[in-house]
Coordinates of C-alpha atoms in Angstrom, one line a residue:
M253 CA 1.5 -1.8 -95.2
N254 CA 1.1 -0.3 -91.7
Q255 CA 0.7 -2.8 -89.0
P256 CA -2.1 -2.3 -86.4
R257 CA -1.1 -0.4 -83.3
E258 CA -0.3 -2.4 -80.3
R259 CA -2.6 -2.1 -77.3
A260 CA -0.9 -2.1 -74.0
I261 CA -2.3 -4.0 -71.0
D262 CA -1.1 -3.2 -67.5
V263 CA -0.9 -6.1 -65.0
D264 CA -0.2 -5.3 -61.3
V265 CA 1.8 -7.8 -59.4
G266 CA 1.4 -7.1 -55.7
K267 CA -0.2 -4.0 -54.2
P268 CA 0.6 -0.9 -56.3
P269 CA 1.8 2.2 -54.5
F270 CA -0.7 5.0 -53.7
V271 CA -0.8 7.6 -56.4
S272 CA -2.6 10.9 -55.8
S273 CA -5.8 11.1 -57.9
D274 CA -5.3 14.9 -58.3
W275 CA -3.4 14.3 -61.5
Q276 CA -5.0 12.9 -64.6
C277 CA -2.9 11.6 -67.5
I278 CA -4.3 11.6 -71.0
N279 CA -2.6 10.5 -74.2
F280 CA -3.5 12.1 -77.5
H281 CA -2.7 10.2 -80.6
F282 CA -2.3 12.4 -83.7
H283 CA -2.6 9.7 -86.5
A284 CA -1.1 10.1 -90.0
F285 CA 1.2 12.9 -88.7
P286 CA 3.4 13.0 -91.9
S287 CA 0.4 13.7 -94.1
L288 CA -1.1 16.5 -92.0
I289 CA -1.6 19.8 -93.8
T290 CA 1.3 22.2 -93.3
R291 CA 0.0 25.5 -94.6
P292 CA 0.5 28.5 -92.4
N293 CA -1.5 28.6 -89.1
H294 CA -3.4 25.4 -90.0
E295 CA -4.9 23.8 -86.8
V296 CA -5.5 20.2 -86.0
T297 CA -7.8 20.0 -82.9
S298 CA -8.3 16.9 -80.8
P299 CA -11.7 15.7 -79.6
E300 CA -12.7 17.5 -76.4
I301 CA -12.2 15.6 -73.1
P302 CA -13.8 16.5 -69.7
F303 CA -11.7 17.3 -66.6
G304 CA -12.6 19.2 -63.5
G305 CA -16.0 20.3 -64.7
H306 CA -14.5 21.8 -67.9
R307 CA -13.8 20.6 -71.4
W308 CA -10.3 20.6 -72.9
A309 CA -8.5 19.8 -76.2
L310 CA -5.0 19.8 -77.6
V311 CA -4.5 21.9 -80.7
M312 CA -1.6 21.2 -83.0
Y313 CA -0.1 23.6 -85.6
P314 CA 1.7 21.1 -88.0
S315 CA 3.6 24.1 -89.6
G316 CA 4.1 26.0 -86.3
F317 CA 2.2 28.9 -84.8
G318 CA 3.1 31.9 -86.9
A319 CA 4.3 29.6 -89.7
Y320 CA 7.9 30.6 -89.5
R321 CA 10.5 28.5 -91.4
H322 CA 14.2 29.0 -91.0
D323 CA 16.9 27.2 -92.9
G324 CA 14.3 24.5 -93.8
V325 CA 13.5 23.9 -90.1
Q326 CA 9.8 23.6 -89.7
K327 CA 8.3 23.9 -86.2
V328 CA 5.4 22.0 -84.8
D329 CA 3.5 23.8 -82.0
I330 CA 1.1 22.1 -79.6
T331 CA -1.1 24.0 -77.1
L332 CA -3.7 23.3 -74.5
K333 CA -7.1 24.8 -75.2
H334 CA -9.9 25.4 -72.7
C335 CA -13.1 24.7 -74.7
S336 CA -15.8 25.4 -72.0
E337 CA -17.9 28.4 -73.1
N338 CA -19.6 29.1 -69.7
G339 CA -17.6 32.2 -68.6
T340 CA -16.1 30.4 -65.6
T341 CA -12.5 30.3 -64.7
A342 CA -10.5 27.1 -64.8
R343 CA -7.2 27.2 -62.8
V344 CA -5.0 24.2 -63.6
E345 CA -1.4 23.0 -63.5
Y346 CA -0.4 20.9 -66.5
T347 CA 2.4 19.3 -68.4
V348 CA 2.5 18.6 -72.1
R349 CA 5.2 16.1 -73.2
A350 CA 6.3 14.2 -76.4
K351 CA 8.0 10.9 -75.9
D352 CA 9.7 8.4 -78.1
L353 CA 8.6 4.8 -78.2
N354 CA 10.9 3.9 -75.4
G355 CA 9.3 6.3 -73.0
N356 CA 12.1 8.9 -73.2
V357 CA 10.8 12.5 -73.0
K358 CA 11.9 14.4 -76.3
A359 CA 10.4 17.7 -75.4
G360 CA 8.0 19.1 -72.7
M361 CA 6.6 22.2 -71.1
S362 CA 4.8 22.8 -67.7
Q363 CA 2.6 25.7 -66.7
K364 CA 0.2 27.0 -64.1
Q365 CA -2.6 28.9 -65.8
S366 CA -6.0 30.4 -65.3
F367 CA -8.3 29.9 -68.3
V368 CA -11.4 32.0 -68.8
G369 CA -13.7 31.1 -71.6
T370 CA -12.3 29.6 -74.8
M371 CA -8.6 30.3 -74.8
S372 CA -5.3 28.5 -75.2
S373 CA -2.0 28.9 -73.3
G374 CA 1.6 27.8 -73.6
F375 CA 3.3 26.0 -76.5
L376 CA 5.2 22.8 -76.8
T377 CA 7.5 23.3 -79.7
L378 CA 8.9 20.4 -81.7
V379 CA 11.1 20.2 -84.8
R380 CA 9.2 18.5 -87.6
S381 CA 12.2 16.9 -89.2
E382 CA 13.2 15.2 -85.9
I383 CA 9.7 13.8 -85.5
L384 CA 9.8 12.3 -89.1
D385 CA 13.3 11.0 -88.6
P386 CA 13.0 7.2 -88.2
T387 CA 16.1 7.1 -85.9
S388 CA 14.3 9.4 -83.4
N389 CA 11.9 6.5 -82.8
I390 CA 9.0 9.0 -82.1
L391 CA 6.3 8.0 -84.5
S392 CA 4.5 4.6 -84.3
D393 CA 3.2 3.8 -87.7
G394 CA 2.9 7.5 -88.5
T395 CA 1.2 8.3 -85.2
L396 CA 2.5 11.0 -82.9
T397 CA 1.5 10.6 -79.2
V398 CA 1.4 13.6 -76.9
E399 CA 0.9 13.2 -73.2
L400 CA -1.1 15.7 -71.2
R401 CA -0.9 15.6 -67.3
I402 CA -3.4 18.0 -65.7
K403 CA -4.3 18.9 -62.2
S404 CA -7.0 21.3 -61.0
M405 CA -6.0 24.1 -58.7
E406 CA -9.5 25.0 -57.7
S407 CA -11.3 24.1 -54.5
A408 CA -14.0 21.5 -54.5
S409 CA -16.7 24.0 -54.3
N410 CA -15.4 25.9 -57.3
T411 CA -15.0 22.8 -59.3
S412 CA -18.6 21.7 -58.6
S413 CA -20.0 25.1 -59.4
A414 CA -18.2 25.0 -62.8
T415 CA -20.5 22.1 -63.8
K416 CA -23.6 24.3 -63.4
C417 CA -25.0 25.9 -66.5
Q418 CA -23.6 29.4 -66.9
P419 CA -24.2 32.0 -69.6
F420 CA -21.6 32.2 -72.3
V421 CA -19.4 35.3 -71.8
P422 CA -16.6 35.6 -74.4
T423 CA -13.2 36.8 -73.3
N424 CA -11.3 39.7 -74.7
P425 CA -9.4 38.3 -77.7
L426 CA -6.8 41.0 -77.9
C427 CA -3.8 38.9 -76.6
R428 CA -4.5 36.0 -78.9
N429 CA -5.1 38.2 -81.9
I430 CA -1.7 40.0 -81.3
Q431 CA 0.0 36.6 -81.0
R432 CA -1.5 35.5 -84.3
L433 CA 0.1 38.6 -86.0
L434 CA 3.6 37.2 -85.4
F435 CA 5.3 36.9 -88.9
D436 CA 2.1 37.8 -90.6
E437 CA 3.1 39.1 -94.0
D438 CA -0.3 40.6 -95.0
T439 CA -0.4 43.0 -92.0
A440 CA 3.2 43.6 -91.2
D441 CA 4.8 47.0 -91.8
V442 CA 8.4 46.2 -90.8
L443 CA 10.9 44.0 -92.5
F444 CA 14.0 42.9 -90.6
E445 CA 16.9 41.0 -92.1
I446 CA 19.9 39.2 -90.7
S447 CA 22.9 38.1 -92.7
K448 CA 24.0 34.5 -92.0
R449 CA 27.5 35.6 -92.8
Q450 CA 27.8 37.8 -89.8
T451 CA 26.6 35.1 -87.5
S452 CA 28.5 32.2 -89.0
S453 CA 31.6 30.9 -87.3
D454 CA 33.0 29.9 -90.7
E455 CA 34.4 33.3 -91.7
G456 CA 36.1 31.8 -94.7
G457 CA 32.8 30.4 -96.1
N458 CA 30.7 32.0 -98.8
N459 CA 27.4 32.1 -96.9
D460 CA 25.4 35.1 -98.0
E461 CA 22.0 33.8 -97.0
I462 CA 19.7 36.5 -95.7
V463 CA 17.0 35.6 -93.1
T464 CA 14.0 37.9 -92.9
F465 CA 11.4 38.6 -90.3
R466 CA 8.1 40.5 -90.5
A467 CA 6.8 42.6 -87.6
H468 CA 4.5 45.5 -86.7
R469 CA 5.6 49.0 -85.7
A470 CA 2.9 49.5 -83.1
I471 CA 3.7 46.3 -81.3
L472 CA 7.4 47.1 -81.4
H473 CA 6.8 50.6 -79.9
A474 CA 4.9 49.0 -77.0
S475 CA 7.2 46.1 -76.2
A476 CA 10.7 46.8 -77.8
P477 CA 11.1 50.6 -78.1
T478 CA 14.8 50.5 -79.0
L479 CA 14.0 48.0 -81.8
A480 CA 11.2 50.2 -83.0
T481 CA 13.5 53.2 -83.2
L482 CA 15.6 51.3 -85.8
C483 CA 12.6 51.3 -88.1
E484 CA 11.7 54.9 -88.0
S485 CA 13.6 55.9 -91.1
C486 CA 12.6 52.8 -93.2
D487 CA 9.4 52.3 -95.1
N488 CA 7.4 49.0 -95.2
S489 CA 9.6 47.4 -97.9
T490 CA 13.0 48.6 -96.8
P491 CA 14.8 46.0 -94.8
V492 CA 16.1 46.9 -91.4
P493 CA 19.4 45.2 -90.8
I494 CA 19.9 43.4 -87.5
T495 CA 23.4 42.8 -86.2
N496 CA 25.1 40.9 -83.4
V497 CA 22.1 38.5 -83.0
T498 CA 21.6 35.1 -84.6
P499 CA 18.3 34.5 -86.4
D500 CA 17.3 31.9 -83.8
I501 CA 17.8 34.3 -80.9
F502 CA 16.0 37.1 -82.8
E503 CA 13.0 34.8 -83.4
L504 CA 12.8 34.1 -79.7
V505 CA 12.9 37.9 -78.9
L506 CA 10.1 38.5 -81.4
R507 CA 8.0 35.7 -79.9
Y508 CA 8.4 37.2 -76.5
V509 CA 7.5 40.7 -77.8
Y510 CA 4.3 39.3 -79.3
G511 CA 3.3 37.7 -76.0
L512 CA 4.3 34.1 -76.8
C513 CA 6.1 31.7 -74.3
I514 CA 9.7 30.7 -74.5
Q515 CA 10.3 27.1 -73.7
A516 CA 12.4 26.2 -70.7
E517 CA 15.0 24.5 -72.9
D518 CA 15.5 27.7 -74.8
W519 CA 15.9 29.6 -71.5
K520 CA 18.5 27.1 -70.4
L521 CA 20.5 27.0 -73.6
H522 CA 20.3 30.7 -74.7
S523 CA 19.8 32.7 -71.5
K524 CA 23.0 34.8 -72.0
E525 CA 22.3 35.4 -75.7
L526 CA 18.8 36.5 -74.8
I527 CA 20.2 38.9 -72.1
D528 CA 22.4 40.5 -74.7
A529 CA 19.7 40.8 -77.3
A530 CA 17.1 42.1 -74.9
D531 CA 19.5 44.6 -73.6
Q532 CA 20.5 45.7 -77.1
Y533 CA 16.8 46.2 -78.2
G534 CA 15.2 47.4 -75.0
V535 CA 13.0 44.4 -74.1
I536 CA 13.5 44.9 -70.4
N537 CA 11.2 42.1 -69.0
L538 CA 12.8 39.6 -71.3
K539 CA 16.2 40.7 -70.1
L540 CA 15.2 40.2 -66.4
E541 CA 13.6 36.8 -67.1
A542 CA 16.7 35.7 -69.0
E543 CA 18.9 36.9 -66.1
Y544 CA 16.9 34.7 -63.7
W545 CA 17.6 31.7 -65.9
Y546 CA 21.3 32.6 -66.4
V547 CA 21.7 32.9 -62.6
K548 CA 19.9 29.6 -62.2
M549 CA 22.1 27.8 -64.8
T550 CA 25.5 29.4 -63.9
N551 CA 27.7 27.8 -61.3
V552 CA 29.8 30.6 -59.8
M553 CA 33.3 29.4 -58.8
I554 CA 36.8 30.6 -58.4
D555 CA 37.6 30.1 -62.1
N556 CA 34.8 32.2 -63.4
V557 CA 33.8 34.6 -60.6
V558 CA 35.6 37.6 -62.0
D559 CA 34.2 37.1 -65.5
V560 CA 30.7 36.7 -64.2
L561 CA 31.0 39.8 -62.1
L562 CA 32.3 41.9 -65.0
Y563 CA 29.6 40.6 -67.3
A564 CA 26.9 41.4 -64.6
E565 CA 28.3 45.0 -64.2
S566 CA 28.5 45.5 -68.0
K567 CA 24.8 44.7 -68.5
H568 CA 23.6 46.1 -65.1
L569 CA 22.4 42.7 -64.0
A570 CA 21.7 43.3 -60.3
L571 CA 20.5 39.7 -59.6
L572 CA 23.6 38.1 -61.2
E573 CA 25.9 40.6 -59.3
E574 CA 24.1 39.6 -56.1
R575 CA 24.8 36.0 -56.8
V576 CA 28.5 36.7 -57.1
M577 CA 28.4 38.7 -53.7
D578 CA 26.7 35.7 -52.1
Y579 CA 29.6 33.6 -53.4
F580 CA 32.2 35.9 -51.9
V581 CA 30.5 35.8 -48.5
E582 CA 30.0 32.0 -48.5
N583 CA 33.6 31.4 -49.6
G584 CA 35.4 34.3 -48.1
D585 CA 38.7 32.6 -47.1
E586 CA 39.1 30.8 -50.5
A587 CA 38.2 34.0 -52.4
L588 CA 40.7 36.1 -50.5
K589 CA 43.5 33.6 -51.5
L590 CA 42.6 32.8 -55.1
V591 CA 40.4 35.5 -56.6
P592 CA 42.4 38.2 -58.6
F593 CA 40.6 41.2 -57.1
H594 CA 42.9 43.5 -59.0
Q595 CA 40.9 42.7 -62.1
I596 CA 37.7 44.0 -60.5
P597 CA 37.2 47.7 -60.9
E598 CA 36.5 49.6 -57.7
S599 CA 32.9 50.7 -57.5
R600 CA 30.4 51.7 -54.8
S601 CA 28.0 49.1 -56.3
F602 CA 30.6 46.4 -55.5
F603 CA 30.9 47.3 -51.8
T604 CA 27.2 47.9 -51.2
G605 CA 26.4 44.6 -52.8
L606 CA 28.9 42.8 -50.7
L607 CA 27.5 44.5 -47.5
A608 CA 24.0 43.4 -48.5
A609 CA 25.1 39.8 -48.9
M610 CA 26.9 40.0 -45.6
N611 CA 23.7 41.4 -44.0
V612 CA 21.6 38.5 -45.3
K613 CA 24.2 35.9 -44.1
K614 CA 24.3 37.5 -40.6
G615 CA 20.5 37.3 -40.4
E616 CA 20.1 33.7 -41.4
G617 CA 20.2 32.5 -37.8
G618 CA 17.1 34.5 -36.9
G619 CA 14.7 32.4 -38.9
S620 CA 13.3 32.8 -42.4
V621 CA 11.1 35.9 -42.7
S622 CA 10.0 37.4 -46.0
I623 CA 11.0 41.0 -46.3
S624 CA 7.6 41.7 -47.8
T625 CA 6.0 41.0 -44.4
I626 CA 8.3 43.5 -42.5
K627 CA 6.9 47.0 -41.9
H628 CA 10.1 48.8 -42.7
L629 CA 12.4 47.7 -45.5
N630 CA 16.1 48.4 -45.0
Y631 CA 16.4 49.0 -48.7
K632 CA 20.1 49.7 -48.8
T633 CA 20.9 46.1 -47.9
A634 CA 17.7 44.5 -49.2
R635 CA 17.8 41.7 -51.7
V636 CA 17.4 42.5 -55.4
D637 CA 14.2 40.6 -55.8
E638 CA 12.5 42.6 -53.0
L639 CA 13.7 45.9 -54.4
R640 CA 12.4 45.0 -57.9
R641 CA 9.1 43.7 -56.5
R642 CA 8.4 46.9 -54.5
L643 CA 9.5 49.2 -57.4
D644 CA 7.3 47.2 -59.8
D645 CA 4.3 47.4 -57.5
A646 CA 4.7 51.2 -57.5
G647 CA 5.1 51.4 -61.3
Y648 CA 8.8 52.2 -61.4
D649 CA 11.4 50.7 -63.8
V650 CA 13.1 47.6 -62.4
D651 CA 16.1 47.4 -64.8
G652 CA 19.6 48.4 -63.7
S653 CA 22.3 47.7 -61.1
R654 CA 21.7 47.6 -57.3
E655 CA 22.8 51.3 -57.1
I656 CA 20.3 52.3 -59.7
L657 CA 17.5 50.3 -58.0
I658 CA 18.3 51.9 -54.6
G659 CA 18.2 55.4 -56.2
R660 CA 14.8 54.7 -57.7
Y661 CA 13.6 53.3 -54.4
E662 CA 14.7 56.5 -52.6
K663 CA 12.9 58.6 -55.3
M664 CA 9.9 56.4 -54.7
L665 CA 9.9 57.1 -51.0
A666 CA 10.6 60.9 -51.5
D667 CA 7.6 61.0 -54.0
G668 CA 5.4 59.4 -51.5
N669 CA 4.7 56.4 -53.7
G670 CA 6.0 53.7 -51.4
D671 CA 4.1 51.2 -49.3
E672 CA 1.5 52.7 -47.0
N673 CA 3.1 50.9 -44.1
G674 CA 6.5 52.3 -45.1
D675 CA 8.9 54.2 -42.8
E676 CA 7.5 57.8 -42.5
E677 CA 10.7 59.0 -40.8
E678 CA 12.8 57.6 -43.7
I679 CA 10.6 59.4 -46.2
A680 CA 10.8 62.7 -44.3
S681 CA 14.6 62.3 -44.0
L682 CA 15.0 61.7 -47.7
T683 CA 12.7 64.6 -48.7
S684 CA 14.6 67.0 -46.3
S685 CA 17.9 65.8 -47.7
R686 CA 16.9 66.5 -51.2
R687 CA 15.7 70.0 -50.3
R688 CA 19.0 70.8 -48.6
S689 CA 20.9 69.5 -51.6
S690 CA 18.8 71.5 -54.0
T691 CA 19.3 74.7 -51.9
L692 CA 23.1 74.2 -51.7
S693 CA 23.3 73.6 -55.5
D694 CA 21.3 76.8 -56.3
G695 CA 23.8 79.0 -54.3
P696 CA 22.9 82.3 -52.7
R697 CA 20.2 84.4 -54.1
H698 CA 20.8 88.0 -54.8

């Protein structure tokens, strides 16, 4: 027989410290969690709560959003839903966390998001078996408690205006509808399969298990063109074999392709595997985001600097290569003595990257100024982030090494697609240079 839940009472001894009232903390208690329905895409929605002139709820998918099960592992997804139907925009920063009974955070996600109309954003993903495991100490008499911390990012005037009666204007449901299609067997027209034998470290075992994934050709063509190409010769029922990727990593790739979030913990643990998979299957934005996390989580030092550089060059990871160059500049004396430079292939990219890092180091004494605010960009020694940002703003591809990015930037200038405040003399010089090169290559005319 279940005991009644304990009710906590807080008693302050002395004057408590000032805590900003911008944040509001709400605990959602999902009672009888073990008995919640686990059929595909079943939702359990909390009662609505008011905050910042808007109404909110937590939505739980006890069987996971997309209802994917792998090796008996069943996911539980929890998302924040904006319930106000007044057509106004709610801009909030929020954190959703699941804790054990000792207050230790078992899983969490944080996000800044603008909500328009009724929509959900972000997923806190839990493993159902871990929640049910008594040793995890997560459930209290079958109740799962999820903490929401939320803060408005709107001005006071915007918040007050949100409380006024506004006409209901529905939002475009396309993004959410596409996300709902993930692993949907009724509408999918592609079947992927991965053999556990090829991804198992136990080569001597007899593990022939096949893991399958359903997908949609149109979505793959838009978001993962290389992956879509693999499906061209297969009909709806013919499996497309996937190699060199584990099922868990491939699931993360598909979640990204369908517009779903990847949790910070997955980025931290699997950034290198995600780079490899995204590079293999042409999911460029996933590759670049995974590169950001890999750079963030990798401590470049003498023992690994050559391996990191060779990996960066093999995958054309300009940001990671830039991090290595920064290391060489910051630790020049030690690097000259201990780094086996004979293992590094000579390349123009290596030296231009090193010069760029030296240029940044040289300019550190002059104050911190964003390159974006400067009229003329010295693109040959610019940081990778700035090159990518300007290329992306102009609609150019942002994947590739520093040399590739510089080549695209020069093409952008020559095409006249750069910043309107760009260097007109540089554009004219590049255009003239290209014309001279073209004339010389054509040879004399008869």
